[in-house]
Short mmCIF file of C-alpha atoms in Angstrom, two decimals:
data_model
loop_
_atom_site.label_atom_id
_atom_site.label_comp_id
_atom_site.label_asym_id
_atom_site.label_seq_id
_atom_site.Cartn_x
_atom_site.Cartn_y
_atom_site.Cartn_z
CA MET N 1 -8.65 -18.30 -9.33
CA ARG N 2 -10.96 -17.92 -12.44
CA ASP N 3 -9.36 -17.79 -15.80
CA PHE N 4 -8.95 -14.45 -17.40
CA GLU N 5 -7.67 -12.98 -20.61
CA TYR N 6 -4.40 -11.10 -19.86
CA ILE N 7 -2.89 -8.31 -21.90
CA GLU N 8 0.21 -6.26 -21.63
CA PRO N 9 -0.26 -2.67 -23.29
CA LYS N 10 2.92 -1.01 -24.32
CA SER N 11 1.04 2.39 -24.04
CA VAL N 12 -1.56 4.34 -22.35
CA SER N 13 -3.98 4.23 -25.40
CA GLU N 14 -3.62 0.75 -25.73
CA ALA N 15 -4.77 0.00 -22.13
CA VAL N 16 -7.56 2.36 -22.31
CA SER N 17 -8.83 0.93 -25.70
CA ALA N 18 -8.76 -2.55 -23.66
CA LEU N 19 -10.77 -1.14 -21.07
CA ALA N 20 -13.38 0.31 -23.64
CA LYS N 21 -13.55 -3.13 -25.56
CA TYR N 22 -14.22 -5.00 -22.56
CA ARG N 23 -16.94 -2.47 -21.19
CA GLY N 24 -16.40 -2.77 -17.43
CA LYS N 25 -15.41 -6.42 -17.40
CA ALA N 26 -11.55 -5.87 -17.79
CA ARG N 27 -9.80 -4.42 -14.68
CA LEU N 28 -6.07 -2.91 -14.64
CA ILE N 29 -3.25 -4.72 -12.52
CA ALA N 30 -0.40 -2.97 -11.53
CA GLY N 31 1.21 -4.34 -8.31
CA GLY N 32 -1.76 -6.52 -7.86
CA THR N 33 -1.71 -6.68 -4.24
CA ASP N 34 -5.27 -5.56 -4.16
CA ILE N 35 -7.00 -7.02 -7.41
CA LEU N 36 -5.84 -10.47 -6.91
CA ILE N 37 -7.05 -10.59 -3.45
CA THR N 38 -10.89 -9.35 -4.80
CA ILE N 39 -10.43 -12.00 -7.44
CA LYS N 40 -9.26 -14.71 -5.12
CA ASN N 41 -12.15 -14.18 -2.76
CA GLY N 42 -14.83 -13.81 -5.62
CA SER N 43 -15.65 -10.07 -5.14
CA ALA N 44 -14.32 -9.27 -8.48
CA SER N 45 -14.75 -11.25 -11.61
CA PRO N 46 -12.91 -9.53 -14.81
CA ASP N 47 -12.93 -11.51 -17.80
CA CYS N 48 -9.50 -9.58 -18.62
CA LEU N 49 -6.64 -8.36 -16.77
CA ILE N 50 -4.69 -5.61 -18.38
CA ASN N 51 -1.11 -5.41 -17.05
CA ILE N 52 -0.08 -1.85 -17.03
CA LYS N 53 3.31 -2.16 -15.46
CA THR N 54 4.29 -3.06 -18.93
CA ILE N 55 3.65 0.64 -20.06
CA PRO N 56 6.98 2.64 -20.17
CA LYS N 57 7.40 5.86 -18.30
CA LEU N 58 4.72 5.72 -15.88
CA ASN N 59 6.83 5.08 -12.78
CA ASN N 60 9.05 8.12 -12.11
CA ILE N 61 9.18 11.04 -9.83
CA SER N 62 10.28 14.23 -11.34
CA HIS N 63 10.27 17.70 -10.60
CA ASP N 64 10.20 21.09 -12.78
CA GLN N 65 9.95 24.73 -11.96
CA LYS N 66 6.71 25.32 -13.67
CA GLN N 67 4.97 22.20 -13.09
CA GLY N 68 6.22 21.19 -9.60
CA PHE N 69 6.03 17.45 -8.77
CA THR N 70 4.94 14.61 -11.25
CA ILE N 71 4.69 11.06 -9.66
CA GLY N 72 3.76 8.52 -12.31
CA PRO N 73 0.91 6.27 -10.93
CA LEU N 74 3.20 3.11 -11.24
CA THR N 75 5.77 4.30 -8.92
CA THR N 76 6.06 2.07 -6.04
CA LEU N 77 5.51 3.12 -2.46
CA LYS N 78 8.80 1.63 -1.87
CA ALA N 79 10.28 4.12 -4.51
CA ILE N 80 8.20 6.98 -2.77
CA GLU N 81 9.08 5.93 0.71
CA THR N 82 12.88 5.91 -0.42
CA SER N 83 13.34 8.83 -3.04
CA PRO N 84 15.65 11.39 -1.94
CA LEU N 85 13.55 14.10 -3.62
CA ILE N 86 10.44 13.36 -1.92
CA ASN N 87 12.04 12.75 1.38
CA ASP N 88 13.56 16.34 0.96
CA LYS N 89 10.69 18.27 -0.25
CA LEU N 90 7.48 16.35 0.31
CA PRO N 91 8.49 14.33 3.30
CA ILE N 92 4.81 13.79 4.15
CA LEU N 93 4.29 11.71 1.23
CA ALA N 94 7.28 9.43 2.37
CA GLN N 95 5.92 9.01 5.76
CA ALA N 96 2.52 8.10 4.28
CA ALA N 97 3.96 5.59 2.05
CA HIS N 98 6.45 4.21 4.84
CA GLN N 99 3.50 3.17 6.98
CA ILE N 100 1.56 1.17 4.51
CA ALA N 101 1.42 -2.58 4.76
CA ALA N 102 4.80 -4.20 4.56
CA PRO N 103 7.96 -4.12 2.74
CA ARG N 104 6.87 -6.97 0.56
CA ILE N 105 3.81 -5.23 -0.25
CA ARG N 106 5.47 -1.90 -0.85
CA SER N 107 8.09 -2.97 -3.25
CA VAL N 108 5.26 -3.90 -5.84
CA ALA N 109 2.21 -1.98 -4.88
CA THR N 110 2.02 1.35 -6.63
CA ILE N 111 0.74 4.99 -5.79
CA GLY N 112 -1.94 4.95 -8.50
CA GLY N 113 -3.13 1.35 -6.93
CA ASN N 114 -3.47 2.70 -3.14
CA LEU N 115 -5.72 5.50 -4.59
CA CYS N 116 -7.80 3.37 -6.51
CA GLN N 117 -8.13 0.51 -4.14
CA ASP N 118 -11.15 -1.41 -3.38
CA THR N 119 -12.98 -1.15 0.02
CA LYS N 120 -11.66 -3.06 2.69
CA CYS N 121 -14.82 -3.09 4.31
CA LEU N 122 -14.85 -6.92 6.01
CA TYR N 123 -18.50 -7.56 5.06
CA TYR N 124 -17.26 -7.36 1.55
CA ALA N 125 -13.65 -8.11 1.51
CA GLN N 126 -14.19 -11.95 2.41
CA PHE N 127 -15.38 -14.95 0.23
CA VAL N 128 -18.07 -13.92 -1.54
CA GLN N 129 -20.02 -17.29 -0.82
CA TRP N 130 -20.27 -15.89 2.57
CA GLN N 131 -22.33 -13.07 1.37
CA GLU N 132 -25.81 -13.99 0.71
CA PRO N 133 -27.51 -11.84 -0.83
CA PRO N 134 -24.42 -9.93 -2.20
CA CYS N 135 -24.19 -6.55 -0.52
CA TYR N 136 -24.13 -2.91 -2.23
CA ARG N 137 -20.60 -2.92 -3.21
CA ALA N 138 -20.77 -6.39 -4.73
CA ASP N 139 -23.86 -5.06 -7.01
CA GLY N 140 -26.36 -6.28 -4.53
CA ASP N 141 -29.17 -4.21 -2.06
CA VAL N 142 -27.95 -4.64 1.19
CA CYS N 143 -25.24 -3.30 3.57
CA TYR N 144 -24.24 -5.84 6.43
CA ALA N 145 -22.07 -3.10 8.21
CA VAL N 146 -24.77 -0.62 8.65
CA LYS N 147 -28.65 -2.09 8.89
CA GLY N 148 -31.07 -0.26 6.89
CA ALA N 149 -28.56 1.52 4.92
CA LYS N 150 -29.81 2.82 1.52
CA ARG N 151 -26.11 2.43 -0.16
CA CYS N 152 -22.61 1.30 0.41
CA GLN N 153 -21.37 2.90 3.48
CA ALA N 154 -17.63 1.69 3.57
CA MET N 155 -14.94 4.61 3.90
CA ALA N 156 -12.01 4.93 1.71
CA ILE N 157 -8.93 4.22 3.18
CA ALA N 158 -6.11 5.07 0.92
CA ASP N 159 -3.14 6.24 3.14
CA ILE N 160 -1.73 8.20 0.29
CA ALA N 161 -4.83 10.50 0.03
CA PRO N 162 -4.75 12.85 2.94
CA ALA N 163 -1.51 14.08 2.21
CA LEU N 164 -2.62 14.82 -1.56
CA LEU N 165 -5.58 16.82 -0.43
CA CYS N 166 -3.42 18.89 1.91
CA LEU N 167 -0.65 19.32 -0.93
CA ASN N 168 -3.68 20.56 -3.43
CA ALA N 169 -2.58 17.79 -5.73
CA THR N 170 -4.26 16.99 -9.05
CA ALA N 171 -4.87 13.56 -11.09
CA SER N 172 -3.94 13.42 -14.55
CA ILE N 173 -6.26 11.14 -16.36
CA SER N 174 -6.36 9.46 -19.91
CA GLY N 175 -9.45 7.57 -21.51
CA THR N 176 -10.59 6.88 -25.13
CA LYS N 177 -12.10 10.20 -25.37
CA GLY N 178 -8.95 12.21 -24.26
CA ASP N 179 -7.08 13.43 -21.39
CA ARG N 180 -8.58 15.37 -18.28
CA THR N 181 -7.25 16.81 -15.23
CA LEU N 182 -9.14 16.58 -11.71
CA PRO N 183 -8.22 17.66 -8.37
CA PHE N 184 -8.00 14.82 -5.93
CA ALA N 185 -10.61 16.48 -3.91
CA ASP N 186 -12.86 15.48 -6.47
CA PHE N 187 -11.14 11.97 -7.32
CA PHE N 188 -12.83 9.77 -4.34
CA VAL N 189 -16.35 9.45 -4.71
CA GLY N 190 -16.40 6.55 -2.00
CA SER N 191 -14.71 3.47 -0.61
CA GLY N 192 -13.40 1.61 -3.60
CA GLU N 193 -14.99 4.27 -5.99
CA VAL N 194 -13.24 6.92 -7.88
CA SER N 195 -13.95 9.49 -10.57
CA LEU N 196 -12.62 7.44 -13.46
CA ASN N 197 -15.01 6.30 -16.22
CA GLN N 198 -14.85 2.36 -17.44
CA ASP N 199 -12.28 3.41 -19.95
CA GLU N 200 -10.06 5.65 -18.04
CA MET N 201 -6.95 5.26 -15.99
CA LEU N 202 -4.53 7.79 -13.95
CA THR N 203 -1.80 8.62 -15.78
CA ALA N 204 0.08 11.08 -13.06
CA ILE N 205 -0.12 12.92 -9.73
CA ASN N 206 0.84 16.42 -9.89
CA ILE N 207 1.82 18.21 -6.95
CA PRO N 208 2.56 21.87 -7.00
CA ASP N 209 5.55 23.25 -5.25
CA PRO N 210 4.83 24.00 -1.65
CA PRO N 211 5.73 27.64 -0.50
CA PRO N 212 8.93 27.92 1.55
CA GLN N 213 8.71 26.94 5.26
CA THR N 214 6.26 24.25 4.70
CA THR N 215 6.32 20.86 6.11
CA GLY N 216 4.00 18.39 7.18
CA PHE N 217 3.31 15.21 9.26
CA TYR N 218 1.00 11.95 8.55
CA LEU N 219 -0.10 10.01 11.69
CA ARG N 220 -1.69 6.97 10.95
CA HIS N 221 -3.63 4.87 13.75
CA SER N 222 -4.51 1.32 13.37
CA LEU N 223 -4.68 -1.51 15.97
CA ARG N 224 -1.74 -3.00 15.88
CA GLY N 225 0.62 -1.09 13.56
CA ALA N 226 1.34 -0.93 9.80
CA PRO N 227 -0.17 -4.43 8.48
CA GLU N 228 -3.64 -3.32 9.62
CA PHE N 229 -5.87 -1.27 7.77
CA VAL N 230 -6.31 2.46 9.01
CA ILE N 231 -8.88 3.18 11.73
CA ALA N 232 -8.35 6.89 11.19
CA ALA N 233 -5.55 9.08 10.00
CA ALA N 234 -4.64 12.74 10.37
CA ALA N 235 -2.24 14.61 7.70
CA ALA N 236 -1.04 18.13 8.50
CA VAL N 237 0.61 20.50 6.11
CA ILE N 238 1.56 23.80 7.62
CA THR N 239 3.48 27.07 6.50
CA VAL N 240 5.04 28.95 9.28
CA ASN N 241 6.31 32.47 9.29
CA ASP N 242 7.71 34.10 12.48
CA SER N 243 5.72 32.12 14.81
CA THR N 244 2.60 32.47 12.71
CA PHE N 245 0.62 29.78 10.76
CA THR N 246 0.42 31.39 7.33
CA ASP N 247 -1.11 28.19 5.91
CA VAL N 248 -2.64 25.09 7.50
CA ARG N 249 -4.28 22.18 5.61
CA ILE N 250 -5.51 19.03 7.48
CA GLY N 251 -6.52 15.85 5.90
CA LEU N 252 -8.25 13.06 7.46
CA LEU N 253 -9.01 9.47 6.59
CA GLY N 254 -11.12 6.66 7.75
CA VAL N 255 -13.75 9.29 9.22
CA ASN N 256 -16.04 9.97 6.32
CA ARG N 257 -16.61 8.10 3.26
CA THR N 258 -13.89 9.77 1.38
CA PRO N 259 -10.73 11.31 2.69
CA ILE N 260 -11.32 14.95 3.53
CA ARG N 261 -10.04 18.42 4.63
CA ALA N 262 -11.16 19.70 7.93
CA PRO N 263 -11.77 23.52 7.11
CA GLU N 264 -13.15 24.80 10.33
CA ALA N 265 -10.11 23.56 11.90
CA GLU N 266 -7.67 25.09 9.37
CA GLN N 267 -9.61 28.26 9.60
CA LEU N 268 -9.16 28.48 13.40
CA LEU N 269 -5.38 28.57 12.75
CA ILE N 270 -4.50 30.36 9.56
CA GLY N 271 -3.13 33.74 10.14
CA ASN N 272 -2.87 33.23 14.00
CA LYS N 273 0.02 32.87 16.33
CA ILE N 274 1.20 29.38 17.11
CA ASP N 275 -0.33 28.67 20.38
CA ASP N 276 -1.10 25.45 22.38
CA ASN N 277 -4.44 26.05 23.14
CA LEU N 278 -5.35 27.25 19.84
CA ILE N 279 -4.15 23.87 18.20
CA GLU N 280 -6.32 22.14 20.83
CA GLN N 281 -9.17 24.10 19.74
CA ALA N 282 -8.59 23.42 16.00
CA ALA N 283 -8.00 19.83 16.66
CA GLN N 284 -11.80 19.50 18.66
CA ALA N 285 -12.84 21.44 15.73
CA ALA N 286 -11.56 18.89 13.14
CA ALA N 287 -13.97 16.31 14.58
CA LYS N 288 -16.74 18.36 13.15
CA ALA N 289 -15.75 17.41 9.56
CA THR N 290 -16.09 13.68 10.38
CA ARG N 291 -18.99 11.83 9.75
CA PRO N 292 -17.47 8.37 10.55
CA LEU N 293 -19.15 5.03 10.27
CA GLY N 294 -18.50 2.16 12.41
CA ASP N 295 -16.84 -1.02 11.36
CA ILE N 296 -14.97 -4.08 12.64
CA PHE N 297 -11.87 -2.02 13.31
CA GLY N 298 -13.38 1.06 15.14
CA SER N 299 -16.65 2.30 15.94
CA ALA N 300 -18.18 5.42 14.76
CA ALA N 301 -17.99 7.19 18.32
CA TYR N 302 -14.31 5.95 18.45
CA ARG N 303 -13.11 7.54 15.32
CA ARG N 304 -14.88 10.79 16.07
CA LYS N 305 -13.18 10.75 19.69
CA ILE N 306 -9.73 10.08 18.23
CA THR N 307 -9.93 12.59 15.48
CA PRO N 308 -8.99 15.46 17.68
CA VAL N 309 -5.72 13.37 19.04
CA LEU N 310 -4.53 12.57 15.67
CA VAL N 311 -4.91 16.37 14.54
CA ARG N 312 -3.22 17.51 17.51
CA ARG N 313 -0.23 15.21 17.49
CA ALA N 314 0.20 15.78 13.56
CA LEU N 315 -0.04 19.58 13.90
CA LYS N 316 2.61 19.36 16.68
CA GLN N 317 4.96 16.86 14.71
CA ALA N 318 4.47 18.97 11.87
CA LEU N 319 5.77 22.24 13.87
CA GLN N 320 8.62 19.86 15.17
CA GLU N 321 9.62 19.26 11.72
CA VAL N 322 9.80 23.28 10.67
CA ARG N 323 11.75 23.67 13.44
CA LYS N 324 14.70 21.42 12.11
CA MET K 1 -4.22 -19.04 -22.79
CA THR K 2 -1.29 -20.92 -21.93
CA GLN K 3 2.40 -19.02 -22.25
CA GLU K 4 5.56 -20.49 -22.61
CA ILE K 5 7.65 -18.08 -20.26
CA ASN K 6 11.24 -18.29 -18.51
CA LEU K 7 11.42 -18.31 -14.84
CA ILE K 8 14.95 -17.33 -13.57
CA VAL K 9 15.09 -19.02 -10.08
CA ASN K 10 18.06 -18.91 -7.73
CA GLY K 11 20.45 -18.21 -10.84
CA GLN K 12 18.81 -21.09 -12.96
CA SER K 13 16.38 -20.67 -16.04
CA TYR K 14 13.23 -22.93 -15.81
CA PRO K 15 11.14 -22.88 -19.11
CA VAL K 16 7.55 -23.39 -18.14
CA SER K 17 3.93 -23.30 -19.37
CA VAL K 18 1.88 -21.07 -17.22
CA LYS K 19 -2.02 -19.76 -17.62
CA PRO K 20 -2.28 -16.21 -16.82
CA ASN K 21 -4.18 -16.71 -13.53
CA GLU K 22 -1.48 -18.83 -12.05
CA THR K 23 0.49 -17.27 -9.39
CA LEU K 24 4.13 -17.15 -9.02
CA LEU K 25 3.54 -19.35 -5.54
CA ASP K 26 1.66 -22.13 -7.24
CA VAL K 27 4.07 -22.29 -10.13
CA LEU K 28 7.15 -22.46 -7.68
CA ARG K 29 5.60 -24.91 -5.67
CA ASN K 30 3.82 -27.10 -8.30
CA LYS K 31 5.77 -27.04 -11.46
CA LEU K 32 9.17 -26.14 -10.27
CA GLY K 33 9.22 -28.41 -7.30
CA LEU K 34 10.47 -25.50 -5.16
CA THR K 35 8.28 -25.97 -2.19
CA GLY K 36 10.37 -23.73 0.42
CA ALA K 37 7.90 -20.73 -0.32
CA LYS K 38 4.64 -22.02 1.76
CA LYS K 39 0.93 -21.20 1.14
CA GLY K 40 -0.02 -20.05 4.34
CA CYS K 41 -3.08 -17.83 3.49
CA ASP K 42 -2.89 -17.43 -0.11
CA VAL K 43 -4.28 -13.86 0.12
CA GLY K 44 -1.26 -11.89 0.86
CA ASP K 45 -1.90 -11.51 4.78
CA CYS K 46 0.86 -13.82 6.34
CA GLY K 47 4.09 -13.35 4.46
CA ALA K 48 4.65 -17.43 4.40
CA CYS K 49 5.08 -17.19 0.62
CA THR K 50 7.73 -14.33 0.61
CA VAL K 51 10.32 -14.60 -2.11
CA LEU K 52 12.99 -12.03 -3.58
CA ILE K 53 12.33 -10.46 -6.90
CA ASP K 54 15.04 -8.50 -8.25
CA GLY K 55 16.46 -8.53 -4.83
CA GLN K 56 13.14 -7.14 -3.13
CA PRO K 57 10.67 -9.01 -1.01
CA ALA K 58 7.33 -9.91 -2.83
CA THR K 59 4.40 -11.45 -1.86
CA ALA K 60 4.40 -14.89 -4.43
CA CYS K 61 0.71 -15.42 -4.03
CA LEU K 62 0.05 -12.03 -5.31
CA VAL K 63 2.27 -12.20 -8.31
CA LEU K 64 0.89 -13.58 -11.41
CA ALA K 65 3.68 -16.20 -12.52
CA VAL K 66 3.56 -14.56 -15.99
CA SER K 67 4.61 -11.10 -15.14
CA ALA K 68 7.38 -12.63 -13.29
CA ARG K 69 9.17 -13.97 -16.14
CA ASN K 70 12.79 -12.86 -17.10
CA LYS K 71 13.34 -11.38 -13.38
CA GLU K 72 15.69 -12.73 -11.01
CA ILE K 73 13.63 -14.34 -8.47
CA THR K 74 15.32 -15.90 -5.02
CA THR K 75 13.83 -18.56 -2.80
CA VAL K 76 14.95 -19.87 0.40
CA GLU K 77 16.73 -22.61 -1.73
CA GLY K 78 18.68 -20.12 -3.07
CA LEU K 79 20.04 -19.02 0.22
CA SER K 80 22.55 -21.63 0.67
CA GLY K 81 25.44 -22.28 -1.83
CA ASN K 82 28.28 -24.78 -2.08
CA GLY K 83 26.92 -27.06 0.62
CA GLU K 84 26.80 -24.28 3.13
CA LEU K 85 24.12 -22.60 4.93
CA HIS K 86 23.73 -18.81 4.86
CA PRO K 87 24.60 -17.16 8.06
CA LEU K 88 21.06 -16.32 8.48
CA GLN K 89 19.93 -20.03 8.05
CA GLN K 90 22.76 -20.99 10.51
CA ALA K 91 21.86 -18.21 12.99
CA PHE K 92 18.15 -19.42 13.07
CA ILE K 93 19.03 -22.77 13.89
CA ASP K 94 21.52 -21.83 16.25
CA TYR K 95 19.29 -19.06 18.29
CA GLY K 96 16.49 -21.54 18.22
CA ALA K 97 14.15 -19.48 15.82
CA ILE K 98 12.36 -22.18 14.22
CA GLN K 99 9.62 -24.02 15.66
CA CYS K 100 7.28 -25.59 13.15
CA GLY K 101 9.52 -23.82 10.34
CA TYR K 102 6.54 -22.85 8.09
CA CYS K 103 7.26 -19.02 8.54
CA THR K 104 10.91 -19.62 8.12
CA PRO K 105 11.57 -19.25 4.53
CA GLY K 106 9.72 -16.14 4.33
CA MET K 107 11.39 -14.70 7.18
CA LEU K 108 14.82 -15.39 5.89
CA LEU K 109 14.30 -13.60 2.77
CA SER K 110 12.65 -10.90 4.27
CA ALA K 111 15.68 -10.78 6.67
CA LYS K 112 18.01 -11.09 3.73
CA ALA K 113 16.69 -8.29 2.13
CA LEU K 114 16.84 -6.33 5.00
CA LEU K 115 20.29 -7.05 5.69
CA ASP K 116 21.14 -6.27 2.05
CA GLU K 117 19.69 -2.79 2.46
CA ASN K 118 20.65 -1.92 6.12
CA PRO K 119 23.82 -4.43 7.25
CA GLN K 120 23.26 -3.34 10.81
CA PRO K 121 19.67 -2.72 11.63
CA THR K 122 18.44 -1.91 15.07
CA GLU K 123 16.00 -4.25 16.94
CA GLU K 124 13.26 -1.65 16.06
CA GLU K 125 14.22 -1.60 12.43
CA ILE K 126 14.44 -5.68 12.33
CA ARG K 127 10.96 -5.59 13.91
CA GLU K 128 9.65 -3.06 11.54
CA TYR K 129 10.90 -4.62 8.29
CA LEU K 130 9.41 -8.01 9.21
CA VAL K 131 6.11 -6.77 10.22
CA GLY K 132 4.81 -8.64 7.08
CA ASN K 133 5.86 -12.09 8.16
CA LEU K 134 3.61 -13.45 10.84
CA CYS K 135 4.85 -16.41 13.12
CA ARG K 136 2.44 -18.34 15.24
CA CYS K 137 5.09 -20.54 17.05
CA THR K 138 7.90 -18.50 18.50
CA GLY K 139 6.70 -15.15 19.72
CA TYR K 140 9.48 -13.45 17.24
CA SER K 141 12.05 -12.93 19.97
CA LYS K 142 14.57 -15.64 18.83
CA ILE K 143 14.11 -14.69 15.18
CA ILE K 144 14.90 -11.05 16.18
CA GLU K 145 17.74 -12.37 17.90
CA ALA K 146 18.90 -14.48 15.36
CA ILE K 147 19.02 -11.93 12.60
CA GLN K 148 20.78 -9.46 14.83
CA LYS K 149 23.53 -12.33 15.51
CA ALA K 150 23.59 -12.88 11.86
CA ALA K 151 23.80 -9.20 10.97
CA LYS K 152 26.98 -9.23 13.20
CA GLU K 153 28.59 -11.87 11.74
CA MET K 154 28.02 -10.95 8.18
CA GLY K 155 29.27 -7.42 9.05
CA GLY K 156 32.57 -9.12 9.83
CA ASN K 157 32.82 -7.98 13.32
#
């Protein structure tokens, strides 16, 4: 691996100052399960790694009546998967975390890292020597996945993201110029690209209390199960009252550049009686929100075709959860 | 920039000089002579480098050695004690769960972590927990069987 400087900050302000000082040449390392792979294959070449796992108080899960839930960005996927609080109140997050990779990854990988992960497009995520000339994501000017593309075409595949979109979660962000909050709907820009300035880091994931009678289901589709990167996934969060959908939020992954909601599908269901035909119509409508790209894991046509299947199953599973 | 750190492996403290860019896997194998953890892919895909850190399975090729200082690391060498093999190791031998042996240390440590958490897992749970450990030889069946048998023996049935 290339040589790099290594810093262990004791506070967020120390970390963001280091980011600012290195002007884009420093990267954060938490679990290390994404950044170290990109360094090893040469697609990332930071001069400095900033180990944020040494910053205290960024890895807990808490709840209060006013704020709702606050999850620190260093909370491991394993902690989320096994948290009694999350399993009780936000089970869709535990489901999403549980379906990522394998125990040897989840024990160290963090929720912040999952959200900020680099692109997994195989034309990029391979040894950089095999990319000649470099692609858009590697600061070049070509896309090998889509001939003639004018910019990176890779899709973001953070498994935690669709549930956060459905739960109206917001990101707390800190930088050298101060703190800010951003809805996760605006957090993802593209694959491996999030709305963080060079000198900023995620400091919390905030989730408002879902209304009573709300539950959800996350359905992840990949070729051979967990360790494979996702082809497409659907998250459904529903609020049910007396056989009626009082609220429906559908999140989709792997079918557009960023994780998205499916508003047309949602609107078909909200305020209406729970009915199989209507669910099927909504599932088909969800395909309208997709603008998938093809890659080695699945063609665009396949992703568009599998979307209604995943949405229908996620809605039905969510309904089963409500009835428990 | 070399740092002097302490790695605590299998209960023993090893003072060692490391550069920030050295992985735990490389330090275990090349500096501590603990070659049980294998370098199968070096990019976190195969699980042959699985070790336990504070009892949890971790991918040693994706851990910077410097960040693992002062944590309790367990390698396959730490499974046996007092000249006796761990029940998992014995079961792997008894039930034909080893062919080339390359995936075996990682499998054993993942299995140990599983049984520590869930002493009587179902077959499904075993398969799911071991999803990060690849084997090219055995087709997994005997590995699963060995773990089930070891779990029974360790559960004192």
